[in-house]
CSV table of C-alpha atoms in Angstrom, one decimal:
chain,number,residue,atom,x,y,z
T,53,MET,CA,-0.1,0.0,-0.1
T,54,THR,CA,2.9,2.3,0.9
T,55,ARG,CA,4.6,1.5,-2.8
T,56,LEU,CA,1.4,2.4,-4.2
T,57,ARG,CA,0.8,5.5,-2.7
T,58,ALA,CA,4.2,6.5,-3.8
T,59,MET,CA,3.7,5.5,-7.2
T,60,LEU,CA,0.7,7.6,-7.2
T,61,SER,CA,2.4,10.7,-6.0
T,62,THR,CA,4.8,10.3,-9.0
T,63,THR,CA,4.7,13.0,-11.7
T,64,ALA,CA,4.3,10.9,-14.5
T,65,VAL,CA,1.4,9.6,-12.9
T,66,ARG,CA,0.0,12.7,-12.0
T,67,LEU,CA,0.6,14.0,-15.9
T,68,SER,CA,-0.9,10.9,-16.9
T,69,ALA,CA,-3.9,11.6,-14.9
T,70,LEU,CA,-4.2,15.4,-15.7
T,71,TYR,CA,-3.7,14.3,-19.7
T,72,LEU,CA,-6.7,11.6,-19.0
T,73,GLY,CA,-9.4,13.8,-17.4
T,74,LEU,CA,-8.2,16.6,-20.0
T,75,PHE,CA,-8.8,14.1,-22.9
T,76,ALA,CA,-12.2,12.5,-20.9
T,77,VAL,CA,-13.5,16.2,-20.9
T,78,CYS,CA,-12.7,17.0,-24.7
T,79,ALA,CA,-14.1,13.8,-25.2
T,80,VAL,CA,-17.3,14.0,-23.8
T,81,ALA,CA,-17.6,17.9,-25.1
T,82,LEU,CA,-17.3,16.7,-28.8
T,83,VAL,CA,-19.6,14.1,-28.6
T,84,PHE,CA,-22.4,16.4,-27.2
T,85,TYR,CA,-21.4,18.5,-29.4
T,86,VAL,CA,-21.9,16.3,-32.5
T,87,THR,CA,-24.8,14.9,-31.0
T,88,ALA,CA,-26.4,18.4,-30.9
T,89,ILE,CA,-25.7,19.1,-34.3
T,90,SER,CA,-26.8,15.6,-35.5
T,91,GLU,CA,-30.1,16.4,-33.7
T,92,GLY,CA,-30.5,19.7,-35.1
T,93,MET,CA,-29.9,18.5,-38.7
T,94,GLN,CA,-32.7,15.5,-38.0
T,95,ARG,CA,-34.8,18.1,-36.6
T,96,ASP,CA,-34.4,20.3,-39.8
T,97,ARG,CA,-35.1,17.3,-41.8
T,98,THR,CA,-38.2,16.2,-39.7
T,99,GLN,CA,-39.8,19.6,-40.1
T,100,SER,CA,-39.2,20.0,-43.9
T,101,ALA,CA,-40.5,16.5,-44.6
T,102,ILE,CA,-43.7,16.9,-42.7
T,103,ALA,CA,-44.2,20.7,-44.1
T,104,ASN,CA,-43.7,18.6,-47.6
T,105,GLU,CA,-46.4,16.1,-46.6
T,106,LEU,CA,-48.9,19.1,-45.3
T,107,ARG,CA,-48.6,20.4,-48.6
T,108,ILE,CA,-49.6,17.7,-50.2
T,109,VAL,CA,-52.0,16.8,-47.6
T,110,ALA,CA,-53.5,20.3,-48.0
T,111,GLY,CA,-53.8,20.1,-51.7
T,112,ALA,CA,-56.2,16.9,-51.1
T,113,TYR,CA,-58.4,18.4,-48.8
T,114,ARG,CA,-58.6,21.8,-51.1
T,115,GLY,CA,-59.9,19.7,-53.5
T,116,GLY,CA,-62.0,17.0,-52.2
T,117,GLY,CA,-62.8,18.5,-48.6
T,118,VAL,CA,-62.4,16.3,-45.8
T,119,ALA,CA,-63.6,13.2,-47.3
T,120,GLY,CA,-60.5,13.7,-50.0
T,121,LEU,CA,-58.2,14.5,-47.0
T,122,VAL,CA,-59.6,11.2,-45.3
T,123,ARG,CA,-58.9,8.9,-48.8
T,124,ILE,CA,-55.5,10.7,-49.2
T,125,ILE,CA,-54.3,9.9,-45.2
T,126,GLU,CA,-55.7,6.1,-45.3
T,127,ARG,CA,-53.9,5.7,-48.7
T,128,ARG,CA,-50.5,7.0,-47.5
T,129,SER,CA,-50.8,5.8,-43.9
T,130,ARG,CA,-50.5,2.1,-45.2
T,131,GLN,CA,-47.2,2.9,-47.3
T,132,PRO,CA,-43.9,1.2,-46.0
T,133,GLY,CA,-42.3,3.7,-43.6
T,134,ALA,CA,-45.0,5.9,-43.7
T,135,ASN,CA,-45.3,9.3,-41.7
T,136,LEU,CA,-48.0,9.6,-38.5
T,137,TYR,CA,-51.3,10.7,-39.7
T,138,ALA,CA,-54.3,11.8,-37.4
T,139,ILE,CA,-57.6,13.5,-38.1
T,140,ALA,CA,-59.7,14.4,-35.0
T,141,ALA,CA,-62.6,15.8,-34.4
T,142,PRO,CA,-63.0,19.2,-32.5
T,143,THR,CA,-63.5,17.0,-29.1
T,144,GLY,CA,-60.4,15.4,-29.6
T,145,GLU,CA,-61.7,12.0,-30.7
T,146,LEU,CA,-59.4,10.2,-33.2
T,147,ILE,CA,-61.2,10.0,-36.6
T,148,ALA,CA,-58.6,8.5,-39.0
T,149,GLY,CA,-55.2,8.2,-39.6
T,150,ASN,CA,-52.7,5.5,-38.3
T,151,ILE,CA,-52.6,6.3,-34.7
T,152,ALA,CA,-54.3,4.2,-32.0
T,153,SER,CA,-53.4,6.5,-29.5
T,154,LEU,CA,-51.6,9.7,-28.6
T,155,GLN,CA,-50.3,11.6,-25.3
T,156,PRO,CA,-52.8,13.9,-23.9
T,157,GLY,CA,-52.6,17.3,-24.8
T,158,VAL,CA,-51.1,16.9,-28.3
T,159,LEU,CA,-53.6,18.2,-30.2
T,160,ASP,CA,-54.7,21.0,-28.1
T,161,THR,CA,-52.5,23.6,-29.4
T,162,GLU,CA,-52.1,24.1,-33.1
T,163,GLY,CA,-48.4,24.5,-34.6
T,164,TRP,CA,-45.0,22.6,-34.3
T,165,SER,CA,-44.7,20.3,-31.3
T,166,ALA,CA,-42.5,21.8,-28.8
T,167,VAL,CA,-40.9,18.6,-27.4
T,168,PRO,CA,-41.4,14.9,-28.3
T,169,PHE,CA,-44.6,13.3,-27.7
T,170,ARG,CA,-45.7,9.6,-26.9
T,171,TYR,CA,-48.2,7.5,-29.1
T,172,GLU,CA,-49.0,4.2,-30.0
T,173,ARG,CA,-49.9,3.0,-33.9
T,174,ILE,CA,-52.7,1.0,-34.9
T,175,GLY,CA,-52.3,-2.4,-34.7
T,176,GLU,CA,-49.0,-2.8,-32.4
T,177,THR,CA,-49.4,-5.7,-30.0
T,178,SER,CA,-46.6,-4.6,-28.0
T,179,ASP,CA,-47.1,-2.1,-24.6
T,180,GLU,CA,-44.1,-0.1,-25.9
T,181,ARG,CA,-44.4,3.6,-26.7
T,182,HIS,CA,-42.8,5.4,-29.6
T,183,ARG,CA,-42.1,9.0,-29.3
T,184,ALA,CA,-42.3,11.5,-32.2
T,185,LEU,CA,-42.4,15.0,-33.5
T,186,ALA,CA,-45.3,16.6,-35.4
T,187,GLN,CA,-47.2,19.3,-36.7
T,188,VAL,CA,-51.0,19.9,-35.8
T,189,VAL,CA,-53.3,22.2,-38.1
T,190,PHE,CA,-56.7,23.1,-37.4
T,191,LEU,CA,-59.2,23.3,-39.9
T,192,PRO,CA,-62.2,25.4,-40.5
T,193,ASN,CA,-64.8,22.9,-39.6
T,194,GLY,CA,-63.4,22.7,-36.4
T,195,MET,CA,-61.5,19.3,-37.2
T,196,ARG,CA,-57.7,18.8,-36.2
T,197,LEU,CA,-54.9,17.4,-38.7
T,198,MET,CA,-51.5,15.9,-37.3
T,199,VAL,CA,-48.8,14.7,-39.4
T,200,GLY,CA,-45.6,13.6,-37.7
T,201,ARG,CA,-42.5,11.5,-37.9
T,202,ASP,CA,-41.2,8.8,-35.3
T,203,ILE,CA,-37.9,9.7,-34.1
T,204,GLY,CA,-37.2,6.4,-32.6
T,205,GLU,CA,-34.2,5.9,-35.1
T,206,ARG,CA,-32.6,9.3,-33.4
T,207,GLU,CA,-33.2,8.1,-30.3
T,208,GLN,CA,-31.1,4.7,-30.8
T,209,VAL,CA,-28.6,6.8,-32.5
T,210,ARG,CA,-28.2,8.9,-29.7
T,211,GLY,CA,-28.2,5.9,-27.2
T,212,LEU,CA,-25.5,3.9,-29.3
T,213,VAL,CA,-23.4,7.4,-29.3
T,214,ARG,CA,-23.7,7.6,-25.4
T,215,GLN,CA,-22.8,3.7,-25.3
T,216,ALA,CA,-19.9,4.1,-27.1
T,217,LEU,CA,-18.7,7.1,-25.3
T,218,VAL,CA,-19.0,5.4,-22.0
T,219,MET,CA,-17.3,2.2,-23.6
T,220,ALA,CA,-14.5,4.6,-24.8
T,221,LEU,CA,-14.0,6.4,-21.4
T,222,ALA,CA,-14.0,2.6,-19.5
T,223,ILE,CA,-11.3,1.5,-22.2
T,224,MET,CA,-9.5,4.9,-21.7
T,225,PHE,CA,-9.6,4.6,-17.6
T,226,VAL,CA,-8.5,1.0,-17.7
T,227,GLY,CA,-5.7,1.6,-20.1
T,228,ALA,CA,-4.7,4.4,-17.9
T,229,LEU,CA,-4.6,2.5,-14.7
T,230,ALA,CA,-2.3,-0.1,-16.5
T,231,ILE,CA,-0.3,2.7,-18.2
T,232,TRP,CA,-0.1,4.4,-14.5
T,233,PHE,CA,1.1,1.2,-13.2
T,234,PHE,CA,3.7,0.4,-15.5
T,235,VAL,CA,5.4,4.0,-15.9
T,236,GLY,CA,5.2,4.5,-12.0
T,237,ARG,CA,6.9,1.2,-11.3
T,238,ARG,CA,9.5,1.8,-13.7
T,239,ALA,CA,9.9,5.3,-12.2
T,240,LEU,CA,10.2,4.5,-8.4
T,241,ARG,CA,12.3,1.5,-9.6
T,242,ARG,CA,14.9,4.1,-11.5
T,243,ILE,CA,14.3,6.5,-8.4
T,244,ASP,CA,15.0,3.9,-6.2
T,245,HIS,CA,18.2,3.0,-7.9
T,246,MET,CA,19.4,6.7,-8.0
T,247,SER,CA,18.4,6.6,-4.3
T,248,GLU,CA,21.1,3.7,-3.5
T,249,ALA,CA,23.8,5.6,-5.4
T,250,SER,CA,23.1,8.5,-3.5
T,251,LYS,CA,23.6,7.1,0.0
T,252,LYS,CA,26.7,5.4,-0.9
T,253,ILE,CA,28.3,8.6,-2.5
T,254,LEU,CA,26.8,10.8,0.5
T,255,ALA,CA,28.6,7.6,2.4
T,256,GLY,CA,32.0,9.0,0.8
T,257,ASP,CA,32.2,6.9,-2.2
T,258,LEU,CA,32.4,9.3,-4.8
T,259,SER,CA,33.4,6.8,-7.2
T,260,GLN,CA,30.0,5.5,-7.5
T,261,ARG,CA,27.7,6.9,-10.6
T,262,LEU,CA,24.1,7.3,-10.8
T,263,PRO,CA,22.5,4.7,-13.2
T,264,VAL,CA,21.8,5.3,-16.9
T,265,ASN,CA,20.0,2.6,-19.0
T,266,GLY,CA,20.9,4.7,-22.5
T,267,SER,CA,16.7,5.7,-22.9
T,268,GLY,CA,17.7,9.3,-23.3
T,269,ASP,CA,15.0,10.3,-21.3
T,270,GLU,CA,14.9,13.1,-18.7
T,271,PHE,CA,16.3,10.5,-15.7
T,272,ASP,CA,18.9,9.7,-18.0
T,273,ARG,CA,19.9,13.4,-18.7
T,274,LEU,CA,19.7,14.3,-15.1
T,275,SER,CA,21.8,11.3,-14.5
T,276,LEU,CA,24.3,12.1,-16.6
T,277,SER,CA,24.6,15.8,-15.8
T,278,LEU,CA,24.8,14.8,-12.1
T,279,ASN,CA,27.6,11.9,-13.2
T,280,ILE,CA,29.7,14.7,-14.9
T,281,MET,CA,29.5,17.1,-11.7
T,282,LEU,CA,30.1,13.8,-9.2
T,283,GLY,CA,33.2,13.5,-11.6
T,284,ARG,CA,34.3,17.0,-11.4
T,285,ILE,CA,34.0,16.9,-7.6
T,286,GLU,CA,35.8,13.3,-7.3
T,287,ARG,CA,38.6,15.0,-9.1
T,288,LEU,CA,38.7,18.0,-6.9
T,289,ASN,CA,38.7,16.5,-4.2
T,290,GLU,CA,41.5,14.0,-5.6
T,291,GLY,CA,43.2,17.0,-6.8
T,292,LEU,CA,42.9,18.8,-2.6
T,293,ARG,CA,44.0,15.9,-0.8
T,294,GLN,CA,47.0,15.5,-3.1
T,295,VAL,CA,47.6,19.6,-2.7
T,296,SER,CA,47.3,19.1,1.1
T,297,ASP,CA,49.8,16.2,1.1
T,298,ASN,CA,52.4,18.4,-0.9
T,299,ILE,CA,51.9,21.3,0.9
T,300,ALA,CA,52.3,19.7,4.1
T,301,HIS,CA,55.5,17.8,2.4
T,302,ASP,CA,56.5,21.1,0.8
T,303,LEU,CA,56.2,23.6,3.8
T,304,LYS,CA,57.1,21.3,6.5
T,305,THR,CA,60.8,21.3,5.6
T,306,PRO,CA,61.2,24.8,5.1
T,307,LEU,CA,59.6,25.4,8.3
T,308,THR,CA,61.5,22.7,10.4
T,309,ARG,CA,64.8,24.4,8.8
T,310,LEU,CA,63.6,27.9,10.4
T,311,ARG,CA,63.2,26.2,13.7
T,312,ASN,CA,66.7,24.5,13.3
T,313,ARG,CA,68.4,27.4,12.6
T,314,ALA,CA,66.7,29.6,15.3
T,315,GLU,CA,67.3,26.8,18.2
T,316,ALA,CA,71.0,26.7,16.4
T,317,ALA,CA,71.6,30.3,16.4
T,318,LEU,CA,70.3,30.8,20.5
T,319,ALA,CA,72.6,27.8,21.4
T,320,ASP,CA,75.7,29.2,19.8
T,321,GLY,CA,75.1,32.6,21.1
T,322,SER,CA,77.7,34.3,18.9
T,323,PRO,CA,76.5,37.5,17.2
T,324,ALA,CA,77.8,36.4,14.0
T,325,ALA,CA,76.3,33.1,14.2
T,326,GLN,CA,72.7,34.5,15.0
T,327,HIS,CA,73.3,37.3,11.8
T,328,ASP,CA,74.1,34.2,9.7
T,329,ALA,CA,71.0,32.4,11.0
T,330,LEU,CA,68.8,35.4,10.3
T,331,GLU,CA,69.9,35.7,7.0
T,332,GLN,CA,69.1,32.3,6.0
T,333,MET,CA,65.9,32.4,8.1
T,334,ILE,CA,64.6,35.5,5.8
T,335,ALA,CA,65.4,33.5,2.9
T,336,ASP,CA,63.4,30.7,3.7
T,337,GLY,CA,60.7,33.0,5.0
T,338,ASP,CA,61.0,34.9,1.5
T,339,GLN,CA,60.6,31.2,-0.2
T,340,LEU,CA,57.9,30.7,1.5
T,341,ILE,CA,56.0,34.0,1.2
T,342,ARG,CA,56.5,33.2,-2.6
T,343,THR,CA,55.0,30.0,-2.5
T,344,PHE,CA,51.6,31.4,-0.8
T,345,ASN,CA,52.0,34.1,-3.3
T,346,ALA,CA,51.7,31.8,-6.5
T,347,LEU,CA,49.1,29.7,-4.5
T,348,LEU,CA,46.9,33.0,-4.1
T,349,MET,CA,47.7,34.1,-7.8
T,350,ILE,CA,46.2,30.3,-9.0
T,351,SER,CA,42.9,30.6,-7.3
T,352,ARG,CA,42.4,34.2,-8.1
T,353,VAL,CA,43.2,33.1,-11.9
T,354,GLU,CA,41.2,30.2,-11.8
T,355,ALA,CA,38.3,32.5,-10.1
T,356,GLY,CA,38.6,34.6,-13.2
T,357,SER,CA,39.3,38.3,-10.7
T,358,SER,CA,41.8,39.2,-13.4
T,359,THR,CA,39.2,39.3,-16.5
T,360,ALA,CA,38.7,43.1,-15.8
T,361,GLN,CA,42.2,43.9,-16.8
T,362,MET,CA,41.7,42.6,-20.0
T,363,SER,CA,43.6,44.9,-23.0
T,364,ASP,CA,45.0,44.4,-26.4
T,365,VAL,CA,48.8,42.8,-25.9
T,366,ASP,CA,51.4,42.9,-28.1
T,367,LEU,CA,52.4,39.2,-27.7
T,368,SER,CA,55.2,39.5,-30.2
T,369,GLY,CA,57.0,42.0,-28.1
T,370,LEU,CA,56.1,40.5,-24.7
T,371,ALA,CA,57.6,37.3,-25.8
T,372,GLN,CA,60.5,39.2,-27.3
T,373,ASP,CA,61.3,41.1,-23.9
T,374,ALA,CA,61.0,37.9,-21.9
T,375,THR,CA,63.4,36.3,-23.8
T,376,GLU,CA,66.0,38.9,-23.4
T,377,LEU,CA,65.2,38.9,-20.0
T,378,TYR,CA,66.1,35.8,-19.6
T,379,GLU,CA,68.8,35.3,-21.8
T,380,PRO,CA,71.7,36.3,-19.0
T,381,VAL,CA,70.1,33.7,-16.6
T,382,ALA,CA,70.5,31.0,-19.7
T,383,GLU,CA,73.9,31.8,-20.0
T,384,GLU,CA,75.2,31.5,-16.6
T,385,GLU,CA,74.0,27.7,-16.9
T,386,GLY,CA,75.3,27.3,-20.2
T,387,VAL,CA,71.9,26.8,-22.1
T,388,LYS,CA,71.7,29.0,-25.6
T,389,LEU,CA,68.3,30.9,-25.2
T,390,THR,CA,66.9,31.6,-28.8
T,391,ALA,CA,63.6,32.9,-30.3
T,392,GLN,CA,61.5,32.5,-33.3
T,393,ILE,CA,58.8,35.3,-32.6
T,394,ALA,CA,56.4,36.0,-35.7
T,395,PRO,CA,56.0,40.0,-35.5
T,396,GLY,CA,52.7,41.9,-35.2
T,397,ILE,CA,50.6,39.2,-32.9
T,398,THR,CA,48.2,40.7,-31.1
T,399,ILE,CA,45.5,38.9,-28.6
T,400,ARG,CA,42.8,40.5,-26.0
T,401,GLY,CA,44.4,39.6,-22.5
T,402,ASN,CA,45.9,40.3,-19.1
T,403,ARG,CA,49.9,41.6,-19.8
T,404,GLU,CA,50.9,40.7,-16.3
T,405,LEU,CA,49.7,37.2,-16.2
T,406,LEU,CA,50.7,36.2,-19.9
T,407,ALA,CA,54.3,37.5,-18.8
T,408,GLN,CA,54.5,35.6,-15.6
T,409,ALA,CA,53.4,32.6,-17.6
T,410,LEU,CA,56.0,33.0,-20.2
T,411,SER,CA,58.2,33.6,-17.4
T,412,ASN,CA,57.6,30.5,-15.5
T,413,LEU,CA,57.8,28.2,-18.9
T,414,ILE,CA,61.4,29.8,-19.8
T,415,ASP,CA,62.1,29.3,-16.0
T,416,ASN,CA,61.1,25.9,-15.8
T,417,ALA,CA,63.2,24.8,-19.2
T,418,VAL,CA,66.2,26.8,-17.9
T,419,LYS,CA,66.1,24.6,-14.2
T,420,TYR,CA,65.2,21.1,-15.9
T,421,VAL,CA,66.8,21.3,-19.2
T,422,GLY,CA,69.2,18.7,-17.5
T,423,ASP,CA,73.1,17.8,-18.4
T,424,VAL,CA,72.7,17.5,-22.5
T,425,PRO,CA,75.5,18.3,-25.1
T,426,ASN,CA,74.6,22.1,-26.5
T,427,PRO,CA,71.7,22.7,-24.3
T,428,GLU,CA,69.0,25.0,-26.1
T,429,ILE,CA,65.5,26.5,-25.4
T,430,THR,CA,63.7,27.9,-28.1
T,431,VAL,CA,60.9,30.6,-27.6
T,432,THR,CA,58.5,30.6,-30.4
T,433,LEU,CA,55.4,32.5,-31.2
T,434,SER,CA,52.8,31.9,-34.3
T,435,GLN,CA,49.5,32.4,-35.4
T,436,SER,CA,47.3,30.1,-37.7
T,437,ALA,CA,44.2,29.3,-38.0
T,438,GLY,CA,42.5,31.9,-35.8
T,439,GLN,CA,44.9,30.2,-32.7
T,440,VAL,CA,48.0,31.5,-31.3
T,441,ARG,CA,50.5,29.4,-30.2
T,442,LEU,CA,53.3,30.6,-27.6
T,443,ALA,CA,56.1,27.7,-27.4
T,444,VAL,CA,58.9,27.2,-24.9
T,445,VAL,CA,61.0,23.9,-26.7
T,446,ASP,CA,64.0,22.8,-25.1
T,447,ASN,CA,66.2,19.7,-25.9
T,448,GLY,CA,66.4,18.3,-22.4
T,449,PRO,CA,65.0,14.8,-20.9
T,450,GLY,CA,61.4,16.1,-21.6
T,451,VAL,CA,58.4,14.7,-19.4
T,452,PRO,CA,57.5,11.3,-19.4
T,453,ALA,CA,53.5,10.9,-21.1
T,454,ASN,CA,52.1,9.1,-18.2
T,455,ARG,CA,53.4,12.1,-15.9
T,456,ARG,CA,52.2,15.0,-18.3
T,457,ASP,CA,48.7,15.4,-16.4
T,458,ASP,CA,50.4,15.2,-13.0
T,459,VAL,CA,53.2,17.8,-13.5
T,460,VAL,CA,50.6,20.5,-14.0
T,461,LYS,CA,48.9,19.8,-10.4
T,462,ARG,CA,49.7,21.8,-7.6
T,463,PHE,CA,53.0,20.7,-5.8
T,464,VAL,CA,53.8,18.2,-8.1
T,465,ARG,CA,57.3,17.9,-9.3
T,466,LEU,CA,59.2,15.4,-11.3
T,467,ASP,CA,62.0,16.0,-9.1
T,468,GLU,CA,61.0,13.7,-5.8
T,469,SER,CA,64.2,14.8,-3.9
T,470,ARG,CA,63.6,18.5,-4.4
T,471,SER,CA,67.1,19.0,-5.3
T,472,LYS,CA,66.0,22.1,-7.7
T,473,PRO,CA,64.7,25.2,-6.4
T,474,GLY,CA,61.0,25.7,-6.9
T,475,THR,CA,57.5,25.1,-5.5
T,476,GLY,CA,55.7,22.8,-8.1
T,477,LEU,CA,52.9,25.6,-9.1
T,478,GLY,CA,55.0,26.7,-11.9
T,479,LEU,CA,53.0,25.0,-14.4
T,480,SER,CA,49.6,24.9,-12.6
T,481,LEU,CA,50.0,29.3,-12.9
T,482,VAL,CA,50.5,28.6,-16.7
T,483,GLN,CA,47.5,26.5,-17.0
T,484,ALA,CA,45.4,28.4,-14.9
T,485,VAL,CA,46.4,31.5,-17.0
T,486,ALA,CA,45.6,29.9,-20.4
T,487,ALA,CA,42.2,28.8,-19.0
T,488,LEU,CA,41.5,32.3,-18.5
T,489,HIS,CA,42.0,33.1,-21.9
T,490,GLY,CA,40.1,30.7,-23.4
T,491,GLY,CA,42.9,28.4,-24.3
T,492,GLN,CA,45.0,25.6,-22.9
T,493,LEU,CA,48.5,24.4,-22.2
T,494,LEU,CA,49.8,21.5,-24.0
T,495,LEU,CA,52.9,19.1,-23.3
T,496,ASP,CA,54.8,17.2,-25.7
T,497,ASP,CA,57.9,15.5,-27.1
T,498,ALA,CA,60.2,18.4,-28.5
T,499,SER,CA,61.9,15.5,-30.6
T,500,PRO,CA,59.8,12.5,-30.5
T,501,GLN,CA,62.5,10.4,-32.4
T,502,ALA,CA,65.1,11.3,-29.9
T,503,ARG,CA,64.1,8.6,-27.0
T,504,ASP,CA,66.9,9.5,-24.6
T,505,LYS,CA,66.7,13.2,-24.6
T,506,PRO,CA,63.1,13.9,-26.3
T,507,GLY,CA,62.7,17.3,-24.9
T,508,LEU,CA,59.6,19.3,-24.3
T,509,ALA,CA,57.5,21.4,-26.0
T,510,ALA,CA,55.3,23.4,-23.6
T,511,ILE,CA,52.9,25.2,-25.8
T,512,MET,CA,50.2,28.2,-24.5
T,513,ALA,CA,47.7,27.4,-27.4
T,514,LEU,CA,45.2,30.9,-27.2
T,515,PRO,CA,42.2,31.9,-29.1
T,516,GLY,CA,42.1,34.8,-31.8
T,517,GLY,CA,45.2,36.9,-32.5
T,518,LYS,CA,44.8,39.7,-34.9
């Protein structure tokens, strides 16, 4: 009983009931409308036929008087499918015709009968009373003439129509109950499956997904949308867990080093040692501040807070300036830094963020190009098919294909020993800047044919350009 109440409370059942009620009302109204029109047409035909008959009878009366009138009525009343004829005395007594008895009062009023009346034909043995419509004419001598037609056929048609309507409504009602039961049970079954999956998700199993049966109905569309959202939430939670672990790992070391240096300086007590310790502690503090500043910048960029500073940026000039800025740094590391920049490329963007992203790419390339013969880094800028590609290409060890999705995550570094300086946030910022400008960060091998040192091509693919 509880399940039946739950099924009746579903939207599908309610809509089915609403549509059934609306259809039934329309069907009843249509049947009554058609019946009324049919009755009107039959009434008009009946009146026209009676009027024609009266004209024939009246002609006989004018030519032969009452005797001629009686003769034609007696003759016509014996024909197959004859109309109703009656001649009555001024007192109402039936004199001639094919009617044995009439409903009282029919002959009291001249003209067309307002409502059907009951009558009985001569020679009928059953007690069934028929119904008819007629027109009554008062003759000059006080006698009364009535000509009418039986409406039993019309009553039968009306009865058949009503019977058909009742049967149709009964069939629709039974069919609606069957549809309600089928649709309601199916909807409840799918809702139960979704509820079970939701309970598991609420219990912490974010790998669960809502069921999809492939029908493409509203449940499937809802499940697909929620599954996409659940996948996004799962990835965000996994990223948050990784970020938390990496923050704990990357920040614990400098904080521990700060404490140890402070403790060692206090234990030494000499001004020179304390001065050196303070300088090292300031350097470690600056590194922590840079880490948190990078985190804040990434969060702001991902939130889109810099869209208000969008303007036309000369990307060619920006890339040229960044290359010239890092040339001395690259020379100190023994790296050759060159540029292949197409002139006159301008995009709509944030100059500071684009400059920071390019600086991160060049800085990463300088740090990780590795000990290869003749290390080289090339900054390239090109435009084709409505897309601008700003790339930093090196001939170092590159990034394995199975780790490229990881290196753009926060605090993820291929250098597990953390021997290289950095925070592991550089590529995360580049990816956030590219997404802010409607583009993406692409990582690929610079020279796929060189298996040992394939190099890395870090590409910012940005839309537009003019």
